[in-house]
Short mmCIF file of N, CA, C and O in Angstrom, two decimals:
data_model
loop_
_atom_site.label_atom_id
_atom_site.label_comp_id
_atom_site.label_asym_id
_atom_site.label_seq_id
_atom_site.Cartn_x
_atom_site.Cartn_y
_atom_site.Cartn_z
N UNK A 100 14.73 48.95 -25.77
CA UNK A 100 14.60 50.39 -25.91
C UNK A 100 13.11 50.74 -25.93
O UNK A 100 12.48 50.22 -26.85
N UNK A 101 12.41 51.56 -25.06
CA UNK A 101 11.08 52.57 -25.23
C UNK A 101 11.17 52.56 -26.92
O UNK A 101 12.15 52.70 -27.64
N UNK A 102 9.82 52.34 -27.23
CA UNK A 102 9.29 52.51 -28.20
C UNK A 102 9.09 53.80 -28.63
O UNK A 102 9.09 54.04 -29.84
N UNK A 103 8.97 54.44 -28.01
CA UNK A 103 8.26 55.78 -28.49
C UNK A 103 9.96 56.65 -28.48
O UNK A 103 9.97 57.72 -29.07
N UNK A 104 11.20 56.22 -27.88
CA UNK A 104 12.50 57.06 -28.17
C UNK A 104 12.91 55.89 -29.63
O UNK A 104 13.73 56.31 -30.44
N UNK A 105 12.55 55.04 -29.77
CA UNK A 105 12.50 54.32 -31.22
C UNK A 105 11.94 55.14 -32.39
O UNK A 105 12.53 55.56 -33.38
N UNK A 106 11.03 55.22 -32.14
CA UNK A 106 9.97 55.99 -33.06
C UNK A 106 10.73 57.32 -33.31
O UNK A 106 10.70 57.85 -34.42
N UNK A 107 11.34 57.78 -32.38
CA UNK A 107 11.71 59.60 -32.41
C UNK A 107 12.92 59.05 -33.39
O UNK A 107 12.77 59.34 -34.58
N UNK A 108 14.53 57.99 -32.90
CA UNK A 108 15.09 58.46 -34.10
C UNK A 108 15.04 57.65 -35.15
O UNK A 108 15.90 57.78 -36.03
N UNK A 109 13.93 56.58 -35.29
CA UNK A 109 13.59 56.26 -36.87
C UNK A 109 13.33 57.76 -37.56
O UNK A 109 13.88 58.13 -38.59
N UNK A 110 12.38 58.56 -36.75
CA UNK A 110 11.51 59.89 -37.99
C UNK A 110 12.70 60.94 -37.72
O UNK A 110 12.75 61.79 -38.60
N UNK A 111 13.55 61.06 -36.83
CA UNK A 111 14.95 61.51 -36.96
C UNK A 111 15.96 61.46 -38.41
O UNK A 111 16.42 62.41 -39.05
N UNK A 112 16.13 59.86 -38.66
CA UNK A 112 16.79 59.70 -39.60
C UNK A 112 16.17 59.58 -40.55
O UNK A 112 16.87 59.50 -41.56
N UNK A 113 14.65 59.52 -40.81
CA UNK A 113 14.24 59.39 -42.15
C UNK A 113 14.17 60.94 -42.90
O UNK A 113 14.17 61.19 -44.11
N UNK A 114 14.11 61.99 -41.58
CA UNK A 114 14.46 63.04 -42.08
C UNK A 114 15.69 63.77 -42.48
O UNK A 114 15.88 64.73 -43.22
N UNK A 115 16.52 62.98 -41.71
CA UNK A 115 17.96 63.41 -42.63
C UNK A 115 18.09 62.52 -43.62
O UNK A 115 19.28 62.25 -43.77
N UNK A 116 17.51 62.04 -44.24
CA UNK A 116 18.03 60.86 -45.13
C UNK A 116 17.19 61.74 -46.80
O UNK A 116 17.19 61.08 -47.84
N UNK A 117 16.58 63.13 -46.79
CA UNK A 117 15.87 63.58 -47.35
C UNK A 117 16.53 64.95 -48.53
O UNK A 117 17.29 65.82 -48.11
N UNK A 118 16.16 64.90 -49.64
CA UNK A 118 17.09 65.83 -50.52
C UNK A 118 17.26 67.17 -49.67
O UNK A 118 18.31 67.80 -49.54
N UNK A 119 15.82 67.54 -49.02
CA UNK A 119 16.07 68.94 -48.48
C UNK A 119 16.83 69.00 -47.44
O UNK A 119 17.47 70.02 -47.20
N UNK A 120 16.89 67.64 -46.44
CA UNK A 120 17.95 67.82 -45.79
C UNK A 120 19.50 68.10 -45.83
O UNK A 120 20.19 68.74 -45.03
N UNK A 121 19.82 67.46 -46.95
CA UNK A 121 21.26 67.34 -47.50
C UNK A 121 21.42 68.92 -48.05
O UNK A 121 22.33 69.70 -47.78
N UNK A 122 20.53 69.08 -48.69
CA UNK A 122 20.55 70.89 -49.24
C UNK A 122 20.66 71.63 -47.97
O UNK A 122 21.62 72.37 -47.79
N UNK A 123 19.72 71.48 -47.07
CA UNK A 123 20.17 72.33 -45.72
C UNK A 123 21.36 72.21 -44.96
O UNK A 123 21.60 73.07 -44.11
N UNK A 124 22.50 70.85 -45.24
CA UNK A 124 23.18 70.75 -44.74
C UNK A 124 24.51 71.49 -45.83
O UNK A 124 25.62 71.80 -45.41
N UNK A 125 24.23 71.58 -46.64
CA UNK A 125 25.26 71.85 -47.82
C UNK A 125 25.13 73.23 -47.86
O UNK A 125 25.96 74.00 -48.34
N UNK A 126 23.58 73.68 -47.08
CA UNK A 126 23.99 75.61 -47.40
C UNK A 126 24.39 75.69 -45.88
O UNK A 126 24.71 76.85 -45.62
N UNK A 127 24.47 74.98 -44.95
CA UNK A 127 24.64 75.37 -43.54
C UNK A 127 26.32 75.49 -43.31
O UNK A 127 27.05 76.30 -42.74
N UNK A 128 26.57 74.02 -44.22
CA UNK A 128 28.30 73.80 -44.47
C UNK A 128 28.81 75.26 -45.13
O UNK A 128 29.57 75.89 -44.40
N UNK A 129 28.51 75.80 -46.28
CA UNK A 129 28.57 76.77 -46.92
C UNK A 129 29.02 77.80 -45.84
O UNK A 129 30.15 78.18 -45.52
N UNK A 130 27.65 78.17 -45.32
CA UNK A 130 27.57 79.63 -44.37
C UNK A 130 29.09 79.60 -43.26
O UNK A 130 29.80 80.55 -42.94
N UNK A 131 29.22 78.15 -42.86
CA UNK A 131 29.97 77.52 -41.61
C UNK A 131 31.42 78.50 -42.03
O UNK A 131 32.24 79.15 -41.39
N UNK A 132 31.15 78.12 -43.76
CA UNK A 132 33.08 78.03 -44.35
C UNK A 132 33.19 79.70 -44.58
O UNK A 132 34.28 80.22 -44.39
N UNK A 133 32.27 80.36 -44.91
CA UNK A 133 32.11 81.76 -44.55
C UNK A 133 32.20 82.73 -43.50
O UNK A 133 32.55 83.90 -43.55
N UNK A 134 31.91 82.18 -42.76
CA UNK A 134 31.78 82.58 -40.95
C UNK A 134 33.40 82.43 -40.17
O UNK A 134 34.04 83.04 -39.31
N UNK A 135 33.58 81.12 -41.14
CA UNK A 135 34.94 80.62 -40.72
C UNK A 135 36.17 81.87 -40.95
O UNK A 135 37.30 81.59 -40.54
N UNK A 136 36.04 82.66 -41.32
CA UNK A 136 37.11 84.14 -41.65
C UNK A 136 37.25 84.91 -40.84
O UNK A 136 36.32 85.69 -40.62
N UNK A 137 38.48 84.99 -40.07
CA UNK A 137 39.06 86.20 -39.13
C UNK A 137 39.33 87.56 -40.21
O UNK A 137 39.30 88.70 -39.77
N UNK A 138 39.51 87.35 -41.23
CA UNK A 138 39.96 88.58 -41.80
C UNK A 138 38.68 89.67 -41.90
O UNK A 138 38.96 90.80 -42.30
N UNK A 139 37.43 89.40 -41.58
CA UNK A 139 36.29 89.65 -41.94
C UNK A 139 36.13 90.23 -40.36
O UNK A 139 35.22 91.06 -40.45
N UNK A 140 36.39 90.20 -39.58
CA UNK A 140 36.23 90.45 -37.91
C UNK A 140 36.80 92.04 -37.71
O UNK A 140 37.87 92.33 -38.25
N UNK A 141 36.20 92.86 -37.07
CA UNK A 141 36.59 94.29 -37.02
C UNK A 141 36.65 94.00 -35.45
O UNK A 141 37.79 94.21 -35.02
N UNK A 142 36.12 93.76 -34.89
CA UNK A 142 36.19 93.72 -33.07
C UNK A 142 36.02 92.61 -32.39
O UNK A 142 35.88 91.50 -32.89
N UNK A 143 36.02 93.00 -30.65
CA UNK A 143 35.77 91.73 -30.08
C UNK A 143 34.25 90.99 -30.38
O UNK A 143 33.82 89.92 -30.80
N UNK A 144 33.83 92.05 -29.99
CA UNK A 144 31.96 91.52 -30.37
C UNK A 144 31.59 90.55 -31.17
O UNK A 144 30.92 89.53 -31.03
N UNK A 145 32.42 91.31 -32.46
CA UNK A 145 31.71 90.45 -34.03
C UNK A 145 32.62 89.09 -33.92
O UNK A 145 32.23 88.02 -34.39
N UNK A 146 33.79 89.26 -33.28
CA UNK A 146 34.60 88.02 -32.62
C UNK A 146 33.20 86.76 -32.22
O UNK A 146 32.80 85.81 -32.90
N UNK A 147 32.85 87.13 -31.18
CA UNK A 147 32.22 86.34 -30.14
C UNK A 147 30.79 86.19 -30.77
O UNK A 147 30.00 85.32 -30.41
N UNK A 148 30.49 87.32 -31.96
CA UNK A 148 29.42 86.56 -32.40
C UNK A 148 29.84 85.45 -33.85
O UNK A 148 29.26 84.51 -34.40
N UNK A 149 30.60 85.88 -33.98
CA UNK A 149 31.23 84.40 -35.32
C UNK A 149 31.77 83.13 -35.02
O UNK A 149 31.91 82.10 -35.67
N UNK A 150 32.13 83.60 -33.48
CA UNK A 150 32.34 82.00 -32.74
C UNK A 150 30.99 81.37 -32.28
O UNK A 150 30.68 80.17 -32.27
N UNK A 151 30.39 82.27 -31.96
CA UNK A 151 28.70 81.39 -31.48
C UNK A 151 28.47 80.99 -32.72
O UNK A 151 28.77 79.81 -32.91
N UNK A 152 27.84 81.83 -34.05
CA UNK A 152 27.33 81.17 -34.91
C UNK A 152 27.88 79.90 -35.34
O UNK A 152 27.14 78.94 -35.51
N UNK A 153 29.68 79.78 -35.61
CA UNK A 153 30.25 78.76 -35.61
C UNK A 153 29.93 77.38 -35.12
O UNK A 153 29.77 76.28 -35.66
N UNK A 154 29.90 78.01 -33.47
CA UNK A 154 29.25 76.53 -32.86
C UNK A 154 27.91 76.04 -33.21
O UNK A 154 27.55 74.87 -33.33
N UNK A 155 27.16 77.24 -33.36
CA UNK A 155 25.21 76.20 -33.72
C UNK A 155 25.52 75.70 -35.01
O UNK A 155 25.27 74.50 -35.14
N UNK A 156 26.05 76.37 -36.12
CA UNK A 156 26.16 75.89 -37.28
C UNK A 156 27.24 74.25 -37.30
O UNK A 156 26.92 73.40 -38.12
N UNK A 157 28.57 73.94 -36.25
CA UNK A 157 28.88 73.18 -36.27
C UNK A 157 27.74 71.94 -35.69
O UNK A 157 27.56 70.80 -36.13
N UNK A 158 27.17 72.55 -34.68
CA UNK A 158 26.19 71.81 -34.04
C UNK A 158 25.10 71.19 -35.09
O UNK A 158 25.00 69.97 -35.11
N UNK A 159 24.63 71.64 -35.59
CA UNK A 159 23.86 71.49 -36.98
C UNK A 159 24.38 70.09 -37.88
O UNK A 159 23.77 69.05 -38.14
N UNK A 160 25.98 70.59 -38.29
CA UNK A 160 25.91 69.95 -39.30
C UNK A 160 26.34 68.46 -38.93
O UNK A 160 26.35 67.50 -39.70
N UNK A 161 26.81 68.47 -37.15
CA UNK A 161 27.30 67.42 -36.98
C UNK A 161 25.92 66.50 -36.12
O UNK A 161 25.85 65.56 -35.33
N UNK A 162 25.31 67.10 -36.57
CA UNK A 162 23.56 66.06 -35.54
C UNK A 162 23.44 64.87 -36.00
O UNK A 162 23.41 63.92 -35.22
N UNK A 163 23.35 64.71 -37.29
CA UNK A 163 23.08 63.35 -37.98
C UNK A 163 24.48 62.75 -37.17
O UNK A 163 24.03 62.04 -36.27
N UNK A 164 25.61 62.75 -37.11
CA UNK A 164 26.76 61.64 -36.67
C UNK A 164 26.62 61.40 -35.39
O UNK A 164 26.78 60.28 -34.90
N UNK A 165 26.06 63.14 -34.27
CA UNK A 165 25.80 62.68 -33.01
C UNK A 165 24.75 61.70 -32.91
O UNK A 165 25.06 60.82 -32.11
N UNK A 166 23.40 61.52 -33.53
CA UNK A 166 22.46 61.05 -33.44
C UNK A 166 22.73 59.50 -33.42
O UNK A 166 22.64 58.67 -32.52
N UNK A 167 23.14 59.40 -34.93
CA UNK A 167 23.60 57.94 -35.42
C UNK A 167 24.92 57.50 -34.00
O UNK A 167 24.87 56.37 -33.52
N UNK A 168 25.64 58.18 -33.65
CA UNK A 168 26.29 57.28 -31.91
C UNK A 168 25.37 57.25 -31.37
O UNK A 168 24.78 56.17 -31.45
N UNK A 169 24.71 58.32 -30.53
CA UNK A 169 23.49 57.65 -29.53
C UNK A 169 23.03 56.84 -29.79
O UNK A 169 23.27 55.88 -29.06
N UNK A 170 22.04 56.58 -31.01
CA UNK A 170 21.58 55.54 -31.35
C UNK A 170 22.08 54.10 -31.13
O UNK A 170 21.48 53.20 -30.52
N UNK A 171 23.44 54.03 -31.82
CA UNK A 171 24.50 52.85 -31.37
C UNK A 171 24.48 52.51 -29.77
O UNK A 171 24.34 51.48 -29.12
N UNK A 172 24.64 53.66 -29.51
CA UNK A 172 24.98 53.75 -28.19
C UNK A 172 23.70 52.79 -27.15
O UNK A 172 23.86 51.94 -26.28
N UNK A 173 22.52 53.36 -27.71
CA UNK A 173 21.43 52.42 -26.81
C UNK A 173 21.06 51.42 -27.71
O UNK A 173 20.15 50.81 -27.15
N UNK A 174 21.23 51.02 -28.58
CA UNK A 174 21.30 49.71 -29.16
C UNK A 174 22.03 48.97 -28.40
O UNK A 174 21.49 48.02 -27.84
N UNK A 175 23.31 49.20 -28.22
CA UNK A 175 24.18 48.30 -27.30
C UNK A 175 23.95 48.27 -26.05
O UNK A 175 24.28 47.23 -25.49
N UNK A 176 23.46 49.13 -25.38
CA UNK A 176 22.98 48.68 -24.23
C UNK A 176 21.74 48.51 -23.94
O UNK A 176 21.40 48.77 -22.78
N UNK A 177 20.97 48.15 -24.68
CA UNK A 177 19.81 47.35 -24.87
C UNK A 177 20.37 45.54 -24.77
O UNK A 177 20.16 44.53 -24.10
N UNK A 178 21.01 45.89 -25.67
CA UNK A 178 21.23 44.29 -25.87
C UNK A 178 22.38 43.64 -25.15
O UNK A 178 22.58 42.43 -25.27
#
């Protein structure tokens, strides 16, 4: 593996591995489970904007698990 895509997710994971990270992930989870409410939706609009936020916020909270596969992922085909 390039050294320097080594380097990116060592300082990747040392930053999720960090109290403020876990706090950012625990108010992001939060907002996610909030957002998560149709009863709260008056139209299509606010529809389509609670499904976007949905996705960046899912996107968010699921980076550390995508990261940690890639990672696997070129580990093994490294070796």
């Amino acid at each position: 593996m390039d050294i320097e895509l080594q380097r990116h997710y060592e300082d990747k994971f040392e930053m999720m591995s960090t109290r403020g990270w876990l706090d950012f992930i625990e108010e992001m989870t939060a907002i996610l489970e909030t957002t998560n409410q149709l009863n709260t939706v008056k139209n299509e609009q606010e529809l389509y904007l609670a499904k976007g936020e949905m996705n960046i916020l899912s996107l968010i909270i699921n980076w550390k698990a995508a990261s940690e596969a890639t990672w696997r992922d070129l580990n093994e085909n490294t070796n």
